[in-house]
PDB file of C-alpha atoms and ligand atoms in Angstrom:
ATOM      1  CA  MET A 670     -30.726   1.005 -37.035  1.00 90.00           C
ATOM      2  CA  GLN A 671     -31.960   0.113 -33.493  1.00 95.00           C
ATOM      3  CA  LEU A 672     -32.212  -2.747 -31.086  1.00 97.00           C
ATOM      4  CA  ARG A 673     -34.992  -3.040 -28.558  1.00 95.00           C
ATOM      5  CA  LEU A 674     -33.839  -3.998 -25.343  1.00 97.00           C
ATOM      6  CA  GLY A 675     -36.288  -4.985 -22.723  1.00 92.00           C
ATOM      7  CA  ALA A 676     -37.857  -1.016 -22.279  1.00 92.00           C
ATOM      8  CA  ARG A 677     -34.799   0.063 -23.261  1.00 96.00           C
ATOM      9  CA  ILE A 678     -33.973   1.127 -27.805  1.00 96.00           C
ATOM     10  CA  LEU A 679     -29.933   1.231 -28.482  1.00 98.00           C
ATOM     11  CA  VAL A 680     -29.836   3.757 -31.589  1.00 97.00           C
ATOM     12  CA  LEU A 681     -27.060   2.220 -33.711  1.00 97.00           C
ATOM     13  CA  ASP A 682     -26.196   5.060 -35.306  1.00 95.00           C
ATOM     14  CA  GLN A 683     -22.924   4.911 -33.875  1.00 96.00           C
ATOM     15  CA  PRO A 684     -21.119   2.754 -32.361  1.00 98.00           C
ATOM     16  CA  ARG A 685     -22.438   0.951 -29.255  1.00 98.00           C
ATOM     17  CA  VAL A 686     -19.895  -0.312 -27.059  1.00 98.00           C
ATOM     18  CA  MET A 687     -20.533  -4.439 -25.194  1.00 99.00           C
ATOM     19  CA  GLY A 688     -18.583  -4.112 -21.882  1.00 98.00           C
ATOM     20  CA  ILE A 689     -17.631  -7.837 -20.679  1.00 98.00           C
ATOM     21  CA  LEU A 690     -18.339  -9.130 -17.173  1.00 97.00           C
ATOM     22  CA  ASN A 691     -16.967 -12.364 -16.999  1.00 95.00           C
ATOM     23  CA  VAL A 692     -18.085 -14.153 -13.971  1.00 93.00           C
ATOM     24  CA  THR A 693     -15.593 -17.236 -14.308  1.00 84.00           C
ATOM     25  CA  PRO A 694     -12.675 -18.541 -11.303  1.00 77.00           C
ATOM     26  CA  ASP A 695     -11.049 -19.121 -15.315  1.00 55.00           C
ATOM     27  CA  SER A 696     -11.829 -15.758 -17.405  1.00 47.00           C
ATOM     28  CA  PHE A 697      -8.761 -15.891 -19.842  1.00 51.00           C
ATOM     29  CA  SER A 698      -8.025 -12.275 -18.895  1.00 51.00           C
ATOM     30  CA  ASP A 699      -8.708 -11.393 -15.902  1.00 54.00           C
ATOM     31  CA  GLY A 700      -8.334 -14.487 -14.176  1.00 50.00           C
ATOM     32  CA  GLY A 701     -11.757 -14.773 -12.507  1.00 47.00           C
ATOM     33  CA  ARG A 702     -11.211 -11.098 -10.236  1.00 48.00           C
ATOM     34  CA  PHE A 703     -14.475 -10.440 -11.085  1.00 47.00           C
ATOM     35  CA  PHE A 704     -16.297 -13.537  -9.503  1.00 54.00           C
ATOM     36  CA  ASP A 705     -17.500 -11.802  -6.302  1.00 79.00           C
ATOM     37  CA  ARG A 706     -21.166 -10.493  -6.538  1.00 88.00           C
ATOM     38  CA  ASP A 707     -20.362  -6.864  -5.709  1.00 90.00           C
ATOM     39  CA  ASP A 708     -16.756  -6.417  -6.811  1.00 91.00           C
ATOM     40  CA  ALA A 709     -18.654  -7.858 -10.273  1.00 95.00           C
ATOM     41  CA  LEU A 710     -21.329  -5.069  -9.378  1.00 96.00           C
ATOM     42  CA  ARG A 711     -18.203  -2.577  -8.756  1.00 96.00           C
ATOM     43  CA  HIS A 712     -16.589  -3.319 -12.184  1.00 97.00           C
ATOM     44  CA  ALA A 713     -20.016  -2.935 -13.915  1.00 98.00           C
ATOM     45  CA  GLU A 714     -21.173   0.437 -12.591  1.00 98.00           C
ATOM     46  CA  ASN A 715     -17.648   1.190 -13.458  1.00 98.00           C
ATOM     47  CA  MET A 716     -17.735   0.185 -17.352  1.00 98.00           C
ATOM     48  CA  LEU A 717     -21.220   1.674 -17.467  1.00 98.00           C
ATOM     49  CA  ALA A 718     -19.534   5.576 -15.914  1.00 98.00           C
ATOM     50  CA  ALA A 719     -17.223   4.329 -19.002  1.00 98.00           C
ATOM     51  CA  GLY A 720     -19.500   4.475 -21.767  1.00 98.00           C
ATOM     52  CA  ALA A 721     -20.989   1.203 -22.326  1.00 98.00           C
ATOM     53  CA  SER A 722     -24.420   0.461 -23.268  1.00 98.00           C
ATOM     54  CA  ILE A 723     -24.648  -3.167 -22.272  1.00 98.00           C
ATOM     55  CA  ILE A 724     -23.225  -5.321 -19.978  1.00 98.00           C
ATOM     56  CA  ASP A 725     -22.222  -9.041 -20.977  1.00 98.00           C
ATOM     57  CA  VAL A 726     -22.536 -11.467 -17.638  1.00 98.00           C
ATOM     58  CA  GLY A 727     -21.036 -14.498 -18.972  1.00 97.00           C
ATOM     59  CA  GLY A 728     -20.241 -17.602 -16.176  1.00 96.00           C
ATOM     60  CA  GLU A 729     -19.032 -19.846 -18.889  1.00 95.00           C
ATOM     61  CA  SER A 730     -15.906 -19.314 -20.321  1.00 93.00           C
ATOM     62  CA  THR A 731     -15.861 -19.741 -24.478  1.00 93.00           C
ATOM     63  CA  ARG A 732     -12.253 -19.310 -24.963  1.00 92.00           C
ATOM     64  CA  PRO A 733     -10.506 -21.810 -27.141  1.00 92.00           C
ATOM     65  CA  GLY A 734      -9.319 -24.683 -24.424  1.00 89.00           C
ATOM     66  CA  ALA A 735     -11.749 -23.968 -21.949  1.00 88.00           C
ATOM     67  CA  ALA A 736     -13.668 -26.335 -20.824  1.00 86.00           C
ATOM     68  CA  SER A 737     -17.806 -26.695 -20.206  1.00 89.00           C
ATOM     69  CA  VAL A 738     -19.945 -26.239 -16.778  1.00 94.00           C
ATOM     70  CA  SER A 739     -22.801 -27.653 -15.818  1.00 96.00           C
ATOM     71  CA  ALA A 740     -25.787 -25.438 -16.527  1.00 97.00           C
ATOM     72  CA  GLN A 741     -26.838 -25.086 -12.381  1.00 96.00           C
ATOM     73  CA  GLU A 742     -22.934 -23.834 -11.940  1.00 95.00           C
ATOM     74  CA  GLU A 743     -23.449 -21.255 -14.683  1.00 96.00           C
ATOM     75  CA  ALA A 744     -26.514 -20.441 -13.411  1.00 97.00           C
ATOM     76  CA  ASP A 745     -25.055 -20.244  -9.825  1.00 94.00           C
ATOM     77  CA  ARG A 746     -22.478 -18.049 -10.932  1.00 94.00           C
ATOM     78  CA  ILE A 747     -24.452 -15.059 -13.029  1.00 96.00           C
ATOM     79  CA  ILE A 748     -27.943 -15.109 -11.932  1.00 97.00           C
ATOM     80  CA  PRO A 749     -26.902 -13.147  -9.313  1.00 96.00           C
ATOM     81  CA  VAL A 750     -25.297 -10.797 -10.597  1.00 97.00           C
ATOM     82  CA  ILE A 751     -27.572  -9.622 -13.274  1.00 98.00           C
ATOM     83  CA  GLU A 752     -30.288  -8.937 -10.100  1.00 98.00           C
ATOM     84  CA  ALA A 753     -27.693  -6.979  -9.005  1.00 97.00           C
ATOM     85  CA  ILE A 754     -27.125  -5.277 -11.785  1.00 98.00           C
ATOM     86  CA  ALA A 755     -30.754  -5.094 -12.515  1.00 98.00           C
ATOM     87  CA  ARG A 756     -31.644  -3.804  -9.753  1.00 98.00           C
ATOM     88  CA  GLN A 757     -28.898  -1.116  -9.233  1.00 98.00           C
ATOM     89  CA  LEU A 758     -27.297   0.275 -12.707  1.00 98.00           C
ATOM     90  CA  ASP A 759     -29.588   1.412 -15.514  1.00 97.00           C
ATOM     91  CA  VAL A 760     -27.781  -0.589 -18.544  1.00 98.00           C
ATOM     92  CA  ALA A 761     -29.074  -3.022 -20.647  1.00 98.00           C
ATOM     93  CA  ILE A 762     -28.261  -7.013 -19.837  1.00 98.00           C
ATOM     94  CA  SER A 763     -26.444  -9.592 -22.209  1.00 98.00           C
ATOM     95  CA  VAL A 764     -26.627 -12.757 -21.107  1.00 98.00           C
ATOM     96  CA  ASP A 765     -23.083 -15.474 -22.568  1.00 98.00           C
ATOM     97  CA  THR A 766     -24.126 -18.350 -22.480  1.00 98.00           C
ATOM     98  CA  SER A 767     -25.473 -21.175 -24.951  1.00 98.00           C
ATOM     99  CA  LYS A 768     -27.752 -22.835 -22.108  1.00 98.00           C
ATOM    100  CA  ALA A 769     -31.809 -23.001 -22.533  1.00 98.00           C
ATOM    101  CA  PRO A 770     -32.104 -23.217 -18.746  1.00 98.00           C
ATOM    102  CA  VAL A 771     -29.586 -20.216 -18.166  1.00 98.00           C
ATOM    103  CA  MET A 772     -31.478 -18.591 -20.835  1.00 98.00           C
ATOM    104  CA  ARG A 773     -33.943 -18.244 -19.858  1.00 98.00           C
ATOM    105  CA  ALA A 774     -33.290 -17.475 -15.866  1.00 98.00           C
ATOM    106  CA  ALA A 775     -31.164 -15.005 -16.968  1.00 98.00           C
ATOM    107  CA  VAL A 776     -33.937 -13.377 -18.778  1.00 98.00           C
ATOM    108  CA  ALA A 777     -36.449 -14.016 -15.855  1.00 98.00           C
ATOM    109  CA  ALA A 778     -33.779 -12.016 -13.709  1.00 98.00           C
ATOM    110  CA  GLY A 779     -33.262  -8.966 -16.238  1.00 98.00           C
ATOM    111  CA  ALA A 780     -31.016  -9.737 -18.997  1.00 98.00           C
ATOM    112  CA  ALA A 781     -32.901  -8.384 -22.443  1.00 98.00           C
ATOM    113  CA  LEU A 782     -30.477  -9.553 -25.147  1.00 98.00           C
ATOM    114  CA  ILE A 783     -29.228 -13.406 -25.618  1.00 98.00           C
ATOM    115  CA  ASN A 784     -25.251 -13.736 -26.829  1.00 98.00           C
ATOM    116  CA  ASP A 785     -25.217 -17.028 -27.362  1.00 98.00           C
ATOM    117  CA  VAL A 786     -21.490 -18.388 -29.132  1.00 98.00           C
ATOM    118  CA  TYR A 787     -23.061 -21.484 -30.354  1.00 98.00           C
ATOM    119  CA  ALA A 788     -26.107 -18.892 -32.256  1.00 98.00           C
ATOM    120  CA  LEU A 789     -29.011 -21.029 -30.753  1.00 98.00           C
ATOM    121  CA  ARG A 790     -27.646 -24.996 -32.026  1.00 98.00           C
ATOM    122  CA  GLN A 791     -27.801 -26.281 -28.291  1.00 98.00           C
ATOM    123  CA  GLU A 792     -30.147 -28.454 -27.088  1.00 98.00           C
ATOM    124  CA  GLY A 793     -33.516 -26.109 -26.504  1.00 98.00           C
ATOM    125  CA  ALA A 794     -31.602 -22.829 -26.870  1.00 98.00           C
ATOM    126  CA  LEU A 795     -33.734 -22.014 -29.853  1.00 98.00           C
ATOM    127  CA  GLU A 796     -37.669 -22.328 -28.601  1.00 98.00           C
ATOM    128  CA  ALA A 797     -36.301 -20.722 -25.394  1.00 98.00           C
ATOM    129  CA  ALA A 798     -34.979 -17.678 -27.429  1.00 98.00           C
ATOM    130  CA  ALA A 799     -38.011 -17.028 -29.451  1.00 98.00           C
ATOM    131  CA  GLU A 800     -40.283 -17.796 -26.069  1.00 98.00           C
ATOM    132  CA  LEU A 801     -38.212 -14.874 -24.210  1.00 98.00           C
ATOM    133  CA  GLU A 802     -39.320 -12.431 -27.135  1.00 96.00           C
ATOM    134  CA  VAL A 803     -35.672 -11.145 -26.513  1.00 98.00           C
ATOM    135  CA  ALA A 804     -32.958  -9.804 -28.442  1.00 98.00           C
ATOM    136  CA  VAL A 805     -30.191 -12.405 -29.535  1.00 98.00           C
ATOM    137  CA  CYS A 806     -26.676 -12.215 -30.630  1.00 98.00           C
ATOM    138  CA  LEU A 807     -26.148 -15.028 -33.577  1.00 98.00           C
ATOM    139  CA  MET A 808     -22.240 -15.841 -33.332  1.00 98.00           C
ATOM    140  CA  HIS A 809     -20.127 -18.361 -36.040  1.00 98.00           C
ATOM    141  CA  MET A 810     -18.096 -20.934 -34.205  1.00 98.00           C
ATOM    142  CA  GLN A 811     -16.411 -23.764 -36.294  1.00 97.00           C
ATOM    143  CA  GLY A 812     -16.213 -27.062 -33.805  1.00 93.00           C
ATOM    144  CA  THR A 813     -16.512 -25.871 -30.088  1.00 93.00           C
ATOM    145  CA  PRO A 814     -13.955 -24.037 -27.431  1.00 93.00           C
ATOM    146  CA  THR A 815     -12.334 -27.341 -26.261  1.00 90.00           C
ATOM    147  CA  SER A 816     -11.029 -28.104 -30.147  1.00 91.00           C
ATOM    148  CA  MET A 817     -11.687 -25.884 -32.644  1.00 93.00           C
ATOM    149  CA  GLN A 818      -8.316 -24.208 -32.621  1.00 92.00           C
ATOM    150  CA  ALA A 819      -7.111 -27.614 -33.793  1.00 92.00           C
ATOM    151  CA  ASN A 820      -6.979 -27.198 -37.694  1.00 94.00           C
ATOM    152  CA  PRO A 821      -9.853 -24.756 -38.588  1.00 96.00           C
ATOM    153  CA  HIS A 822     -10.660 -24.775 -42.941  1.00 96.00           C
ATOM    154  CA  TYR A 823     -12.482 -23.296 -44.320  1.00 97.00           C
ATOM    155  CA  GLN A 824     -12.699 -22.342 -48.440  1.00 96.00           C
ATOM    156  CA  ASN A 825     -13.351 -18.494 -48.216  1.00 97.00           C
ATOM    157  CA  VAL A 826     -13.046 -17.752 -44.598  1.00 98.00           C
ATOM    158  CA  ALA A 827     -16.466 -14.468 -44.768  1.00 98.00           C
ATOM    159  CA  GLY A 828     -17.936 -15.939 -47.514  1.00 98.00           C
ATOM    160  CA  ASP A 829     -18.507 -19.247 -45.334  1.00 98.00           C
ATOM    161  CA  ILE A 830     -19.507 -17.611 -42.360  1.00 98.00           C
ATOM    162  CA  MET A 831     -21.971 -15.894 -44.496  1.00 98.00           C
ATOM    163  CA  GLU A 832     -23.219 -18.671 -45.524  1.00 98.00           C
ATOM    164  CA  PHE A 833     -23.659 -20.268 -41.920  1.00 98.00           C
ATOM    165  CA  LEU A 834     -24.953 -17.232 -40.469  1.00 98.00           C
ATOM    166  CA  LYS A 835     -27.531 -16.634 -43.005  1.00 98.00           C
ATOM    167  CA  GLU A 836     -28.881 -19.781 -42.099  1.00 98.00           C
ATOM    168  CA  ARG A 837     -28.939 -18.716 -39.032  1.00 98.00           C
ATOM    169  CA  ILE A 838     -31.228 -15.624 -39.702  1.00 98.00           C
ATOM    170  CA  ALA A 839     -33.192 -18.061 -41.443  1.00 98.00           C
ATOM    171  CA  VAL A 840     -33.898 -20.350 -38.554  1.00 98.00           C
ATOM    172  CA  CYS A 841     -34.684 -17.615 -36.501  1.00 98.00           C
ATOM    173  CA  HIS A 842     -37.044 -16.783 -38.796  1.00 98.00           C
ATOM    174  CA  ALA A 843     -39.070 -19.709 -38.687  1.00 98.00           C
ATOM    175  CA  ALA A 844     -39.027 -19.915 -35.221  1.00 98.00           C
ATOM    176  CA  GLY A 845     -40.645 -16.719 -35.010  1.00 97.00           C
ATOM    177  CA  ILE A 846     -37.697 -14.630 -34.070  1.00 97.00           C
ATOM    178  CA  GLN A 847     -37.479 -11.649 -35.713  1.00 94.00           C
ATOM    179  CA  SER A 848     -35.075  -9.585 -37.695  1.00 92.00           C
ATOM    180  CA  GLY A 849     -35.483  -6.470 -35.669  1.00 94.00           C
ATOM    181  CA  ARG A 850     -34.169  -8.524 -32.535  1.00 97.00           C
ATOM    182  CA  LEU A 851     -31.507 -10.593 -34.542  1.00 98.00           C
ATOM    183  CA  LEU A 852     -27.643  -9.228 -34.393  1.00 98.00           C
ATOM    184  CA  VAL A 853     -24.882 -11.053 -35.857  1.00 98.00           C
ATOM    185  CA  ASP A 854     -20.534 -11.901 -35.065  1.00 98.00           C
ATOM    186  CA  PRO A 855     -18.605 -13.560 -37.206  1.00 98.00           C
ATOM    187  CA  GLY A 856     -17.129 -15.212 -33.762  1.00 98.00           C
ATOM    188  CA  PHE A 857     -13.406 -13.882 -33.652  1.00 98.00           C
ATOM    189  CA  GLY A 858     -10.484 -16.304 -32.464  1.00 98.00           C
ATOM    190  CA  PHE A 859     -13.267 -19.076 -32.826  1.00 98.00           C
ATOM    191  CA  GLY A 860     -12.484 -21.685 -34.765  1.00 97.00           C
ATOM    192  CA  LYS A 861     -10.093 -19.577 -36.847  1.00 98.00           C
ATOM    193  CA  THR A 862      -6.170 -19.178 -37.492  1.00 98.00           C
ATOM    194  CA  ASP A 863      -4.524 -15.868 -36.893  1.00 98.00           C
ATOM    195  CA  ARG A 864      -4.672 -15.744 -40.776  1.00 98.00           C
ATOM    196  CA  GLN A 865      -8.485 -16.607 -40.930  1.00 98.00           C
ATOM    197  CA  ASN A 866      -8.903 -13.939 -38.250  1.00 98.00           C
ATOM    198  CA  LEU A 867      -7.067 -11.493 -40.341  1.00 98.00           C
ATOM    199  CA  GLU A 868      -8.651 -12.166 -43.735  1.00 98.00           C
ATOM    200  CA  LEU A 869     -12.094 -12.103 -41.845  1.00 98.00           C
ATOM    201  CA  LEU A 870     -11.542  -8.442 -40.396  1.00 98.00           C
ATOM    202  CA  HIS A 871     -10.306  -7.764 -43.992  1.00 98.00           C
ATOM    203  CA  ASN A 872     -13.202  -8.542 -45.284  1.00 98.00           C
ATOM    204  CA  LEU A 873     -15.791  -7.749 -42.892  1.00 98.00           C
ATOM    205  CA  GLN A 874     -17.886  -4.910 -44.113  1.00 98.00           C
ATOM    206  CA  GLN A 875     -19.084  -8.255 -46.584  1.00 98.00           C
ATOM    207  CA  LEU A 876     -21.318  -9.499 -43.522  1.00 98.00           C
ATOM    208  CA  SER A 877     -23.198  -5.918 -43.857  1.00 97.00           C
ATOM    209  CA  VAL A 878     -25.311  -7.688 -46.696  1.00 97.00           C
ATOM    210  CA  LEU A 879     -27.235  -9.909 -44.041  1.00 98.00           C
ATOM    211  CA  GLY A 880     -29.462  -7.595 -42.546  1.00 97.00           C
ATOM    212  CA  PRO A 881     -28.423  -7.316 -38.890  1.00 98.00           C
ATOM    213  CA  PRO A 882     -26.533  -5.288 -37.270  1.00 98.00           C
ATOM    214  CA  LEU A 883     -23.127  -6.611 -36.853  1.00 98.00           C
ATOM    215  CA  LEU A 884     -20.976  -6.737 -33.634  1.00 98.00           C
ATOM    216  CA  VAL A 885     -17.359  -8.150 -32.991  1.00 99.00           C
ATOM    217  CA  GLY A 886     -14.924  -9.463 -30.541  1.00 98.00           C
ATOM    218  CA  LEU A 887     -11.633  -9.314 -30.405  1.00 98.00           C
ATOM    219  CA  SER A 888     -10.591  -7.493 -27.411  1.00 98.00           C
ATOM    220  CA  ARG A 889      -7.277  -9.201 -25.901  1.00 98.00           C
ATOM    221  CA  LYS A 890      -7.418 -12.121 -28.576  1.00 98.00           C
ATOM    222  CA  ARG A 891      -4.730 -14.415 -29.528  1.00 98.00           C
ATOM    223  CA  LEU A 892      -4.834 -13.013 -32.860  1.00 98.00           C
ATOM    224  CA  LEU A 893      -3.301  -9.933 -31.011  1.00 98.00           C
ATOM    225  CA  GLY A 894      -1.211 -11.890 -28.824  1.00 98.00           C
ATOM    226  CA  SER A 895       0.365 -13.230 -32.172  1.00 98.00           C
ATOM    227  CA  LEU A 896       0.486  -9.785 -33.571  1.00 98.00           C
ATOM    228  CA  THR A 897       2.330  -7.945 -31.059  1.00 98.00           C
ATOM    229  CA  GLY A 898       4.136 -10.447 -28.186  1.00 98.00           C
ATOM    230  CA  ARG A 899       1.847  -9.291 -24.971  1.00 98.00           C
ATOM    231  CA  SER A 900       0.346 -10.906 -22.705  1.00 98.00           C
ATOM    232  CA  ALA A 901      -3.578 -10.523 -23.093  1.00 97.00           C
ATOM    233  CA  GLU A 902      -3.533  -8.188 -20.145  1.00 97.00           C
ATOM    234  CA  GLN A 903      -1.095  -5.448 -22.508  1.00 98.00           C
ATOM    235  CA  ARG A 904      -3.071  -6.238 -25.658  1.00 98.00           C
ATOM    236  CA  VAL A 905      -5.273  -2.952 -24.898  1.00 98.00           C
ATOM    237  CA  PHE A 906      -3.751  -0.426 -27.816  1.00 98.00           C
ATOM    238  CA  ALA A 907      -3.726  -3.765 -29.966  1.00 98.00           C
ATOM    239  CA  GLY A 908      -7.651  -4.164 -29.351  1.00 98.00           C
ATOM    240  CA  VAL A 909      -8.192  -1.031 -29.954  1.00 98.00           C
ATOM    241  CA  ALA A 910      -6.941  -0.568 -33.050  1.00 98.00           C
ATOM    242  CA  ALA A 911      -8.759  -4.000 -34.849  1.00 98.00           C
ATOM    243  CA  ALA A 912     -12.045  -2.298 -33.106  1.00 98.00           C
ATOM    244  CA  VAL A 913     -11.465   0.548 -35.304  1.00 98.00           C
ATOM    245  CA  MET A 914     -11.316  -1.052 -38.352  1.00 98.00           C
ATOM    246  CA  ALA A 915     -14.065  -3.478 -37.346  1.00 98.00           C
ATOM    247  CA  VAL A 916     -15.486  -0.268 -37.061  1.00 98.00           C
ATOM    248  CA  GLU A 917     -14.308   1.242 -40.422  1.00 98.00           C
ATOM    249  CA  ARG A 918     -16.310  -1.695 -41.855  1.00 98.00           C
ATOM    250  CA  GLY A 919     -19.061  -1.675 -40.222  1.00 98.00           C
ATOM    251  CA  ALA A 920     -19.416  -3.138 -36.991  1.00 98.00           C
ATOM    252  CA  ARG A 921     -22.216  -1.330 -35.156  1.00 98.00           C
ATOM    253  CA  ILE A 922     -21.657  -2.875 -31.718  1.00 98.00           C
ATOM    254  CA  VAL A 923     -17.851  -3.978 -30.237  1.00 99.00           C
ATOM    255  CA  ARG A 924     -17.395  -6.020 -26.791  1.00 99.00           C
ATOM    256  CA  THR A 925     -14.762  -5.497 -25.296  1.00 98.00           C
ATOM    257  CA  HIS A 926     -13.049  -5.605 -21.420  1.00 98.00           C
ATOM    258  CA  ASP A 927     -11.157  -2.168 -22.355  1.00 98.00           C
ATOM    259  CA  VAL A 928     -15.006   0.412 -22.495  1.00 98.00           C
ATOM    260  CA  ALA A 929     -13.339   3.574 -21.610  1.00 98.00           C
ATOM    261  CA  GLN A 930     -10.061   3.211 -24.408  1.00 98.00           C
ATOM    262  CA  THR A 931     -12.449   1.716 -26.939  1.00 98.00           C
ATOM    263  CA  ILE A 932     -15.048   4.370 -26.549  1.00 98.00           C
ATOM    264  CA  ASP A 933     -12.888   6.901 -27.004  1.00 98.00           C
ATOM    265  CA  ALA A 934     -11.464   5.531 -29.958  1.00 98.00           C
ATOM    266  CA  LEU A 935     -14.958   4.974 -31.593  1.00 98.00           C
ATOM    267  CA  ARG A 936     -15.318   9.038 -30.912  1.00 98.00           C
ATOM    268  CA  VAL A 937     -12.389   9.747 -33.491  1.00 98.00           C
ATOM    269  CA  ALA A 938     -13.924   6.568 -35.964  1.00 97.00           C
ATOM    270  CA  LYS A 939     -17.110   8.017 -36.042  1.00 97.00           C
ATOM    271  CA  ALA A 940     -16.078  11.324 -36.002  1.00 97.00           C
ATOM    272  CA  VAL A 941     -14.020  10.641 -39.453  1.00 96.00           C
ATOM    273  CA  MET A 942     -16.288   8.394 -41.306  1.00 95.00           C
ATOM    274  CA  GLU A 943     -19.453  10.728 -40.436  1.00 95.00           C
ATOM    275  CA  ALA A 944     -16.931  14.031 -41.771  1.00 95.00           C
ATOM    276  CA  GLY A 945     -17.367  12.002 -45.509  1.00 77.00           C
ATOM    277  CA  GLN A 946     -21.358  12.523 -45.096  1.00 74.00           C
ATOM    278  CA  ALA A 947     -21.461  16.163 -43.897  1.00 61.00           C
ATOM    279  CA  ASN A 948     -22.185  18.912 -46.155  1.00 55.00           C
ATOM    280  CA  GLY A 949     -20.140  21.755 -44.623  1.00 49.00           C
TER     281      GLY A 949
HETATM  282  C1  PT1 B  78     -17.329 -12.711 -29.010  1.00 73.96           C
HETATM  283  C2  PT1 B  78     -17.360 -13.715 -28.101  1.00 73.96           C
HETATM  284  C3  PT1 B  78     -18.452 -13.835 -27.568  1.00 73.96           C
HETATM  285  N1  PT1 B  78     -15.816 -14.054 -27.408  1.00 73.96           N
HETATM  286  C4  PT1 B  78     -19.849 -12.134 -28.937  1.00 73.96           C
HETATM  287  N2  PT1 B  78     -19.678 -13.285 -27.549  1.00 73.96           N
HETATM  288  C5  PT1 B  78     -15.560 -14.505 -25.770  1.00 73.96           C
HETATM  289  N3  PT1 B  78     -20.833 -12.703 -29.185  1.00 73.96           N
HETATM  290  C6  PT1 B  78     -16.812 -14.573 -25.779  1.00 73.96           C
HETATM  291  C7  PT1 B  78      -8.098 -16.319 -28.888  1.00 73.96           C
HETATM  292  O1  PT1 B  78      -8.106 -16.437 -29.841  1.00 73.96           O
HETATM  293  O2  PT1 B  78     -16.083 -12.352 -29.917  1.00 73.96           O
HETATM  294  N4  PT1 B  78     -18.731 -12.523 -29.557  1.00 73.96           N
HETATM  295  N5  PT1 B  78     -18.166 -14.479 -25.952  1.00 73.96           N
HETATM  296  C8  PT1 B  78     -14.455 -14.561 -25.527  1.00 73.96           C
HETATM  297  N6  PT1 B  78     -14.283 -15.730 -26.500  1.00 73.96           N
HETATM  298  C9  PT1 B  78     -13.067 -15.720 -26.849  1.00 73.96           C
HETATM  299  C10 PT1 B  78     -11.986 -16.711 -28.220  1.00 73.96           C
HETATM  300  C11 PT1 B  78     -11.995 -15.808 -25.765  1.00 73.96           C
HETATM  301  C12 PT1 B  78     -10.314 -16.349 -28.872  1.00 73.96           C
HETATM  302  C13 PT1 B  78     -10.165 -15.645 -26.504  1.00 73.96           C
HETATM  303  C14 PT1 B  78      -9.883 -16.153 -27.599  1.00 73.96           C
HETATM  304  O3  PT1 B  78      -7.425 -15.468 -27.551  1.00 73.96           O
END
């Protein structure tokens, strides 16, 4: 299993880490500390040195209750950062956006993966992704960031998310985006109660039948706060535990703020999982 990211091939026979680079003044767990371009570049460099395979650059918060920003504002925040990373670091860049104009500007600046929490449902996004010929992560979200935690409802959380992702994969195929360019993500915390998030993680393996590699993001999320009573910055160990459990259940890429810690844990998980297949 592998994913083409521009000139790079990301081999997914071992779990990979996507490092989060928020370029927002209101980011939920790092308070926009990386708003400045040089700070952002330094943070990306640190995550690369710690072993991140992808740097995910986002200019609009999608955490519960977050307000949206204009395409212009989003682009103004992230394009200089993407350009700087593309120029100075040898790493694949992902853009965390749902807006077609931002996708186009980000890919022109050097992004090789569109990470869209709306799974290309916003106006013009499907067409933009098809034309740009980059990789795409399709994520499940029930509702919108402003209201998604109000009253999430499912018949069967993993089953309903499977159906949604199946439909989005079919829509991508019809638009000319082939499976080899896709990743899928069940969207932990996006219109899901704690109970639903836990059930989803428990049943994550079911999503492997969709075909595309599975990406998950649990880093510092509210669920981990509910389970531990800890603030966002203190949820590192909880997030690492969740990442290991996701990888055991088939996740290929883990999106995290805490790259070094997650990579250590995933090395252990990989070794244990492979011990069962070894012939020695
Ligand atoms: C994610 C993700 C993302 N998460 C992908 N992209 C966020 N592919 C942004 C909470 O419950 O999981 N996958 N881009 C961040 N969004 C949230 C959502 C942050 C929920 C926090 C919570 O605390």
